[in-house]
Coordinates of C-alpha atoms and ligand atoms in Angstrom, one line a residue:
M320 CA 11.0 -28.6 9.6
T321 CA 13.1 -28.2 6.4
A322 CA 15.1 -24.9 6.4
L323 CA 13.1 -22.4 4.4
K324 CA 14.9 -20.6 1.5
A325 CA 14.1 -17.9 -1.0
H326 CA 15.8 -16.4 -4.0
Y327 CA 15.1 -13.8 -6.7
A328 CA 13.5 -15.0 -10.0
C329 CA 12.4 -13.1 -13.0
S330 CA 8.7 -12.4 -12.8
E331 CA 8.4 -12.7 -16.6
G332 CA 9.4 -16.4 -16.3
C333 CA 12.6 -16.1 -18.5
G334 CA 14.5 -18.3 -16.1
F335 CA 16.8 -15.8 -14.5
T336 CA 17.5 -16.4 -10.8
A337 CA 19.8 -14.7 -8.3
S338 CA 20.5 -14.7 -4.6
L339 CA 18.5 -12.4 -2.3
W340 CA 21.9 -11.0 -1.2
D341 CA 22.8 -9.8 -4.7
V342 CA 22.1 -6.1 -5.5
V343 CA 19.8 -6.5 -8.5
Y344 CA 16.4 -4.9 -9.2
R345 CA 15.5 -6.0 -12.7
C346 CA 16.2 -9.1 -14.7
P347 CA 19.4 -8.5 -16.6
K348 CA 18.3 -10.9 -19.4
C349 CA 14.8 -9.5 -20.2
E350 CA 14.5 -6.3 -18.1
G351 CA 11.4 -7.8 -16.3
L352 CA 10.8 -7.1 -12.6
L353 CA 12.0 -9.7 -10.2
E354 CA 10.1 -11.5 -7.5
V355 CA 11.1 -13.3 -4.4
A356 CA 10.6 -17.0 -5.1
H357 CA 9.9 -19.1 -1.9
D358 CA 10.5 -22.8 -1.5
E359 CA 6.8 -23.7 -2.0
A360 CA 7.4 -27.4 -1.3
A361 CA 8.9 -26.6 2.1
L362 CA 6.2 -24.1 2.9
R363 CA 3.5 -26.7 2.0
A364 CA 5.1 -29.3 4.2
V365 CA 3.8 -27.2 7.1
P366 CA 0.0 -27.8 7.5
A367 CA -2.3 -24.8 7.1
A368 CA -3.5 -25.2 10.7
E369 CA 0.1 -25.0 12.0
W370 CA 0.8 -21.8 10.1
K371 CA -2.4 -20.3 11.6
R372 CA -1.5 -21.4 15.1
R373 CA 2.0 -20.0 14.7
F374 CA 0.8 -16.6 13.3
E375 CA -2.0 -16.3 15.9
S376 CA 0.4 -17.0 18.8
R377 CA 2.9 -14.3 17.6
F378 CA 0.0 -11.9 17.0
A379 CA -0.8 -12.3 20.7
T380 CA 2.4 -10.5 21.8
S381 CA 3.4 -6.9 21.4
R382 CA 7.1 -7.7 21.7
L383 CA 9.1 -7.2 18.5
P384 CA 9.8 -8.7 16.2
D385 CA 7.1 -11.3 16.8
G386 CA 4.6 -8.6 17.5
S387 CA 5.2 -7.0 14.0
G388 CA 2.5 -7.6 11.5
V389 CA 5.3 -8.5 9.0
W390 CA 7.9 -10.2 11.1
G391 CA 5.4 -12.3 13.0
K392 CA 5.1 -14.1 9.6
R393 CA 8.8 -13.9 8.8
E394 CA 9.0 -17.3 7.2
W395 CA 6.8 -15.9 4.3
A396 CA 8.9 -12.8 4.0
L397 CA 12.7 -13.3 4.2
P398 CA 13.1 -16.7 5.8
E399 CA 16.9 -16.6 5.9
L400 CA 17.3 -13.1 7.3
P401 CA 19.0 -13.3 10.8
V402 CA 16.7 -12.0 13.4
E403 CA 19.3 -9.5 14.7
D404 CA 19.2 -7.7 11.3
I405 CA 15.4 -7.0 11.5
V406 CA 14.6 -3.3 11.6
S407 CA 11.1 -3.0 12.9
L408 CA 9.2 0.0 14.2
G409 CA 6.1 -2.1 15.1
E410 CA 4.5 -2.1 11.7
G411 CA 1.2 -3.9 10.8
R412 CA -1.4 -5.3 13.2
V413 CA -3.7 -2.5 12.2
P414 CA -7.5 -2.3 12.8
L415 CA -10.0 -3.7 10.4
K416 CA -12.7 -1.1 11.0
P417 CA -16.3 -2.1 10.3
M418 CA -18.4 0.6 8.5
P419 CA -21.9 -0.8 9.2
R420 CA -23.8 2.4 8.3
M421 CA -22.1 2.9 5.0
A422 CA -22.5 -0.8 4.3
A423 CA -26.2 -0.7 5.0
E424 CA -26.7 2.4 2.8
L425 CA -25.0 0.7 -0.1
G426 CA -26.8 -2.7 0.5
L427 CA -23.6 -4.6 1.3
S428 CA -23.4 -7.2 4.0
S429 CA -20.3 -5.6 5.3
L430 CA -17.8 -2.9 4.5
M431 CA -14.5 -2.8 6.3
L432 CA -11.5 -0.5 6.2
K433 CA -8.1 -2.1 6.8
E434 CA -6.5 0.9 8.4
C435 CA -2.9 0.7 7.1
G436 CA -2.4 4.4 8.0
V437 CA -2.5 3.5 11.7
S438 CA 1.2 2.7 11.4
P439 CA 4.6 4.2 12.5
T440 CA 4.9 6.6 9.6
G441 CA 1.2 6.8 8.8
S442 CA 0.9 4.7 5.6
F443 CA 1.0 1.1 4.3
K444 CA 4.6 1.8 3.0
D445 CA 5.9 0.7 6.4
W446 CA 4.9 -2.9 5.7
G447 CA 7.3 -3.1 2.8
M448 CA 10.0 -0.8 4.0
T449 CA 10.8 -2.8 7.1
V450 CA 11.7 -5.8 4.8
L451 CA 13.8 -3.7 2.4
V452 CA 15.7 -1.8 5.1
S453 CA 16.3 -5.1 7.1
A454 CA 17.7 -6.7 4.0
V455 CA 20.0 -3.7 3.4
K456 CA 21.2 -3.9 7.0
H457 CA 22.1 -7.5 6.4
L458 CA 23.8 -6.8 3.1
R459 CA 25.9 -4.1 4.8
S460 CA 26.8 -6.5 7.5
R461 CA 28.0 -8.9 4.8
G462 CA 30.3 -6.2 3.4
T463 CA 28.2 -5.2 0.4
P464 CA 29.2 -1.6 -0.3
I465 CA 25.9 0.3 0.1
R466 CA 26.4 3.9 1.2
A467 CA 22.8 4.9 1.3
V468 CA 19.2 3.9 0.4
A469 CA 17.3 6.1 -2.1
C470 CA 13.8 6.4 -3.5
A471 CA 11.5 8.5 -5.6
S472 CA 8.2 9.2 -3.8
T473 CA 4.8 10.8 -3.9
G474 CA 5.3 11.4 -0.2
D475 CA 4.7 8.2 1.8
T476 CA 7.5 6.1 0.5
S477 CA 10.0 8.7 1.4
A478 CA 8.5 9.0 4.9
A479 CA 8.8 5.3 5.5
L480 CA 12.2 4.9 4.0
S481 CA 13.6 7.8 6.0
A482 CA 12.2 6.5 9.3
Y483 CA 13.4 2.9 8.9
A484 CA 16.8 4.0 7.6
A485 CA 17.2 6.4 10.5
A486 CA 16.3 3.5 12.9
A487 CA 19.0 1.3 11.2
G488 CA 21.6 4.1 11.1
I489 CA 21.7 4.0 7.3
P490 CA 21.8 7.3 5.3
A491 CA 18.8 7.9 3.1
V492 CA 18.2 10.1 0.0
V493 CA 14.7 10.9 -1.2
F494 CA 13.6 12.4 -4.5
L495 CA 10.3 14.3 -4.2
P496 CA 8.4 16.2 -6.9
K497 CA 8.4 19.8 -5.8
N498 CA 5.1 21.2 -4.5
K499 CA 3.3 17.8 -5.2
V500 CA 3.5 16.3 -1.8
S501 CA 1.7 17.4 1.4
L502 CA 3.5 19.5 4.0
A503 CA 3.2 16.6 6.5
Q504 CA 4.7 14.2 4.0
L505 CA 7.6 16.6 3.2
V506 CA 8.5 17.2 6.8
Q507 CA 8.7 13.5 7.7
P508 CA 12.0 12.7 5.8
I509 CA 13.3 16.1 6.9
A510 CA 12.7 15.2 10.5
N511 CA 14.3 11.8 10.1
G512 CA 17.5 13.3 8.7
A513 CA 17.2 12.1 5.1
R514 CA 18.8 14.1 2.3
V515 CA 15.7 15.5 0.7
L516 CA 15.9 16.5 -3.0
S517 CA 12.9 18.5 -4.1
L518 CA 12.9 18.3 -7.9
D519 CA 11.2 20.4 -10.4
T520 CA 9.3 17.5 -12.0
D521 CA 6.6 15.0 -11.2
F522 CA 6.8 11.5 -9.6
D523 CA 7.5 9.8 -13.0
G524 CA 10.4 12.3 -13.5
C525 CA 11.8 11.5 -10.0
M526 CA 11.5 7.8 -10.7
K527 CA 13.6 8.0 -13.9
L528 CA 16.3 10.0 -12.0
V529 CA 16.5 7.6 -9.0
Q530 CA 16.7 4.6 -11.3
A531 CA 19.6 6.2 -13.2
V532 CA 21.5 7.2 -10.0
T533 CA 21.1 3.9 -8.3
A534 CA 22.2 2.0 -11.4
D535 CA 25.9 2.6 -10.9
T536 CA 26.6 3.9 -7.4
G537 CA 26.5 2.6 -3.9
L538 CA 22.9 3.9 -3.6
Y539 CA 20.4 1.2 -3.0
L540 CA 17.0 1.5 -4.8
A541 CA 14.1 1.4 -2.3
N542 CA 11.1 1.9 -4.7
S543 CA 8.5 -0.9 -5.0
M544 CA 10.0 -2.1 -8.3
N545 CA 12.4 -3.6 -5.7
S546 CA 10.6 -6.9 -4.9
L547 CA 11.7 -6.9 -1.3
R548 CA 9.1 -4.3 -0.6
I549 CA 6.4 -6.5 -2.0
E550 CA 7.3 -9.3 0.4
G551 CA 6.3 -7.0 3.3
Q552 CA 3.3 -5.4 1.7
K553 CA 1.8 -8.8 0.8
M554 CA 1.2 -9.3 4.6
I555 CA -1.6 -6.8 4.4
A556 CA -3.6 -9.5 2.6
V557 CA -2.5 -12.1 5.0
E558 CA -3.5 -10.0 8.1
L559 CA -6.8 -9.0 6.5
C560 CA -7.7 -12.7 6.1
Q561 CA -6.5 -13.4 9.6
D562 CA -8.7 -10.6 11.0
L563 CA -11.6 -12.4 9.4
G564 CA -10.9 -15.8 10.9
W565 CA -9.2 -16.8 7.6
E566 CA -12.4 -16.2 5.6
P567 CA -11.7 -13.6 2.9
P568 CA -14.3 -11.1 1.9
D569 CA -16.0 -11.2 -1.5
W570 CA -14.1 -8.2 -2.7
I571 CA -10.9 -6.3 -1.7
V572 CA -10.6 -2.8 -3.1
I573 CA -7.3 -0.9 -3.2
P574 CA -6.1 2.4 -4.6
G575 CA -3.4 2.1 -7.3
G576 CA -0.6 4.4 -8.4
N577 CA 2.7 2.7 -9.1
L578 CA 0.7 -0.6 -8.6
G579 CA 3.2 -2.2 -6.3
N580 CA 0.6 -2.5 -3.5
A581 CA -2.1 -4.0 -5.7
S582 CA 0.5 -6.6 -6.9
A583 CA 1.5 -7.3 -3.3
L584 CA -2.2 -7.9 -2.4
G585 CA -2.4 -10.5 -5.1
R586 CA 0.8 -12.2 -4.0
G587 CA -0.4 -12.4 -0.4
L588 CA -3.8 -13.9 -1.4
D589 CA -2.1 -16.3 -3.8
L590 CA 0.2 -17.6 -1.1
L591 CA -2.7 -18.0 1.4
H592 CA -4.7 -20.0 -1.2
T593 CA -1.7 -22.1 -2.3
L594 CA -0.9 -23.1 1.3
G595 CA -4.5 -23.8 2.2
L596 CA -5.1 -21.0 4.8
I597 CA -8.0 -19.7 2.7
T598 CA -10.1 -21.8 0.4
R599 CA -11.9 -19.1 -1.6
R600 CA -10.3 -16.4 -3.8
P601 CA -11.8 -12.9 -3.3
R602 CA -12.2 -10.6 -6.3
I603 CA -10.0 -7.5 -6.4
A604 CA -10.9 -3.9 -7.6
V605 CA -8.1 -1.4 -8.2
A606 CA -9.2 2.2 -7.9
Q607 CA -7.5 5.1 -9.7
A608 CA -8.0 8.9 -9.7
Q609 CA -9.6 9.9 -13.0
R610 CA -6.7 12.3 -13.5
A611 CA -4.1 9.6 -13.3
N612 CA -5.8 6.5 -14.7
P613 CA -3.4 4.6 -17.0
L614 CA -4.5 1.2 -15.6
L615 CA -8.1 2.0 -16.1
R616 CA -7.5 3.0 -19.7
S617 CA -5.7 -0.2 -20.3
F618 CA -8.4 -2.3 -18.5
R619 CA -11.1 -0.7 -20.7
G620 CA -9.0 -1.7 -23.8
G621 CA -8.8 -5.3 -22.6
F622 CA -5.3 -4.9 -21.1
Q623 CA -3.6 -4.0 -24.3
E624 CA -0.1 -2.7 -23.5
L625 CA 0.1 0.3 -21.1
T626 CA 0.1 3.7 -22.7
P627 CA 1.9 6.0 -20.2
M628 CA 0.2 9.2 -19.7
Q629 CA 0.9 12.6 -18.2
A630 CA -0.8 12.4 -14.8
E631 CA -2.7 15.5 -13.9
A632 CA -2.8 17.2 -10.5
T633 CA -5.3 15.3 -8.3
L634 CA -6.2 15.6 -4.6
A635 CA -5.1 12.0 -4.4
S636 CA -1.6 13.2 -4.9
A637 CA 0.0 9.9 -3.7
I638 CA -1.4 8.1 -6.7
Q639 CA -0.6 10.8 -9.3
I640 CA 1.4 8.5 -11.4
G641 CA 1.2 8.2 -15.2
N642 CA 3.7 5.4 -15.9
P643 CA 3.3 2.7 -13.2
V644 CA 6.4 0.5 -12.8
S645 CA 4.4 -2.5 -11.6
Y646 CA 1.8 -2.4 -14.4
R647 CA 2.6 -6.0 -15.7
R648 CA 2.6 -7.5 -12.2
A649 CA -0.8 -5.8 -11.5
V650 CA -2.4 -7.0 -14.7
K651 CA -1.3 -10.6 -13.9
M652 CA -2.8 -10.2 -10.5
L653 CA -6.1 -8.7 -11.8
R654 CA -6.4 -11.6 -14.3
A655 CA -5.8 -14.1 -11.5
F656 CA -8.5 -12.6 -9.2
D657 CA -11.2 -11.8 -11.7
G658 CA -10.4 -8.2 -11.0
V659 CA -11.8 -4.9 -12.2
V660 CA -10.5 -1.3 -12.3
E661 CA -12.6 1.8 -11.5
E662 CA -11.9 5.5 -11.3
A663 CA -13.0 8.5 -9.2
T664 CA -13.3 12.1 -10.1
E665 CA -12.1 14.8 -7.7
S666 CA -15.7 15.3 -6.3
E667 CA -16.3 11.6 -6.0
L668 CA -13.1 10.9 -4.1
A669 CA -13.5 13.8 -1.8
N670 CA -17.2 13.1 -1.0
A671 CA -16.5 9.4 -0.4
A672 CA -13.7 10.2 2.0
A673 CA -16.0 12.7 3.9
R674 CA -18.8 10.2 4.0
A675 CA -16.5 7.6 5.6
D676 CA -15.3 10.2 8.1
R677 CA -18.8 10.6 9.3
E678 CA -18.5 7.0 10.5
G679 CA -15.4 7.7 12.7
T680 CA -12.5 7.4 10.3
F681 CA -10.1 10.1 9.0
T682 CA -9.8 9.0 5.5
C683 CA -7.0 10.0 3.1
P684 CA -7.8 11.0 -0.5
Q685 CA -6.4 7.8 -1.9
T686 CA -8.7 5.8 0.3
G687 CA -11.5 8.2 -0.9
V688 CA -10.8 7.0 -4.4
A689 CA -11.2 3.4 -3.3
L690 CA -14.4 4.1 -1.4
A691 CA -15.8 6.1 -4.4
A692 CA -15.0 3.0 -6.5
V693 CA -17.1 0.8 -4.1
E694 CA -20.0 3.2 -4.5
K695 CA -19.8 3.1 -8.3
L696 CA -19.3 -0.6 -8.6
V697 CA -22.3 -1.3 -6.4
A698 CA -24.4 1.2 -8.5
Q699 CA -23.3 -0.6 -11.7
G700 CA -24.2 -4.0 -10.2
V701 CA -20.6 -5.3 -10.6
M702 CA -20.4 -5.6 -6.8
A703 CA -23.6 -7.5 -5.9
K704 CA -25.9 -6.4 -3.1
G705 CA -25.1 -8.4 0.0
A706 CA -21.4 -8.7 -0.9
S707 CA -18.8 -8.3 1.8
V708 CA -16.1 -5.7 0.9
A709 CA -12.8 -4.7 2.5
V710 CA -11.0 -1.6 1.4
V711 CA -7.3 -1.2 1.9
A712 CA -7.1 2.3 3.6
T713 CA -3.6 3.3 2.6
A714 CA -2.7 6.3 4.7
H715 CA -3.8 8.4 7.7
G716 CA -5.9 11.4 6.9
L717 CA -3.7 13.5 9.1
K718 CA -1.1 13.5 6.4
F719 CA -3.6 15.3 4.2
A720 CA -4.9 17.9 6.5
D721 CA -5.1 20.6 3.8
F722 CA -7.4 18.3 1.8
K723 CA -9.7 18.0 4.8
V724 CA -9.7 21.7 5.6
G725 CA -10.3 22.7 2.0
Y726 CA -13.2 20.2 1.8
H727 CA -15.0 21.5 4.8
R728 CA -14.3 25.1 3.9
G729 CA -15.6 24.4 0.4
T730 CA -12.5 25.7 -1.3
L731 CA -11.3 22.6 -3.2
A732 CA -11.3 23.2 -6.9
D733 CA -13.6 20.9 -8.9
V734 CA -15.3 19.5 -5.7
K735 CA -18.9 19.9 -4.8
A736 CA -18.7 19.1 -1.1
A737 CA -21.8 17.2 -0.1
H738 CA -20.8 16.7 3.5
A739 CA -19.1 20.0 4.3
N740 CA -19.2 20.7 8.1
P741 CA -17.6 24.1 8.6
P742 CA -17.3 25.4 12.2
V743 CA -20.1 27.7 13.3
E744 CA -18.6 31.1 14.2
L745 CA -20.5 32.8 17.0
P746 CA -20.1 35.5 19.6
A747 CA -19.3 34.2 23.1
D748 CA -22.9 34.6 24.1
L749 CA -25.1 32.0 25.8
S750 CA -28.3 32.7 23.8
A751 CA -26.5 32.5 20.5
V752 CA -24.9 29.2 21.6
R753 CA -28.3 27.8 22.7
A754 CA -29.8 28.9 19.3
A755 CA -27.0 27.1 17.4
L756 CA -27.7 23.9 19.3
K757 CA -31.5 24.0 19.2
D758 CA -32.0 21.3 16.6
L759 CA -30.0 18.8 18.7
G760 CA -33.0 18.7 21.1
Ligands
PLP1744 C1 -1.5 6.7 0.5 C2 -1.2 5.9 -0.7 N1 -2.1 5.2 -1.3 C3 -1.9 4.5 -2.4 C4 -0.7 4.4 -3.0 C5 -0.5 3.6 -4.2 O1 0.3 2.5 -4.0 P1 1.1 2.0 -5.3 O2 2.0 3.1 -5.7 O3 1.9 0.8 -4.8 O4 0.1 1.6 -6.3 C6 0.4 5.2 -2.4 C7 1.8 5.2 -3.0 O5 2.1 5.5 -4.0 C8 0.1 6.0 -1.3 O6 1.1 6.7 -0.7

């Protein structure tokens, strides 16, 4: 097989290219974001059936790195990265959970959750962070002067970066908006030994600062504007199709904040289609919280330029972003996949998450936004009855325990809890217990 190669190219098509071993995040000519350009001719030279065979055989082992959902497909991520520089915590290979009851109630042929929160740090961010931190390990081994890795975060990126950096022995700095991440998310980077800066601003303010500080120091930027992250996250799409015997569903629904993940989903599907592993292109729906919905506003205006907004506090705090860095990438992806954008109110997202929990999940509020979007798109007839739908469930609900507790206690502001299930408080008395269970038969 021809040796596979990849390099950076400007995603705006201005012609700029660079080596993957250069420290560069944006195109210096036009300021566009970069993408990792693979040698498509060499990838195409391998028949689709051979890619499937290779990926399936690696999927069968739990030994790392082959057993990683990302590195088991390493030719499509960073083909030239030496295996000894891979920093893996066993990311990916997560369940695709069927939701037959909710599907039947909505009139869908199937509804599935790709449970990306069942992951080393509890969110999909692990898929991309393993690639970025592995690349940094390699860069340092080549003598590139990188003192530490840094990111701004709504919680989950900082958790993933801190864990992978700790595993690699690389210092990490995380910029968090004060009081805007859950306690579980805050404690993750603390536990992993990162330098945690809790800043009196929102995510967009943290993002500005981290971009400024990584522009001229030995700090390496780990946010998803760094296209190395996208190369890992695109494997969510690949694994989802693999789970379904390389038959994509009719729709894939994904919550969107900074829009890196939505862009990665499109990249993965594009590659699968180009290389012939899938023959049909699914449609994509991006779901936003109504209180942080710049993409939705742009969509309704026919994708005129993005108007950044002040994102308001939402229960879906991980997508409380008003100025998404990957906006242009996401629009391109939505156009290529006949995509739509939908939004969810606080009540809609909380009730959709609780409804899914009744079927055995423990759904995070961001995934609640995506599930509420499914309900609304079905009701509008955009998603046809009988369609098959997969939702990218982005984090584990345990990271958002306050949201769950508040929901079932009925204390969440602006939420009318339709599925609240508070504990029954009783004296330790047999007849009282029997009375409380009478309706169970
Ligand atoms: C749990 C969760 N869901 C969804 C998102 C949105 O992903 P993106 O910012 O790439 O749009 C994030 C991250 O910001 C997240 O942490």
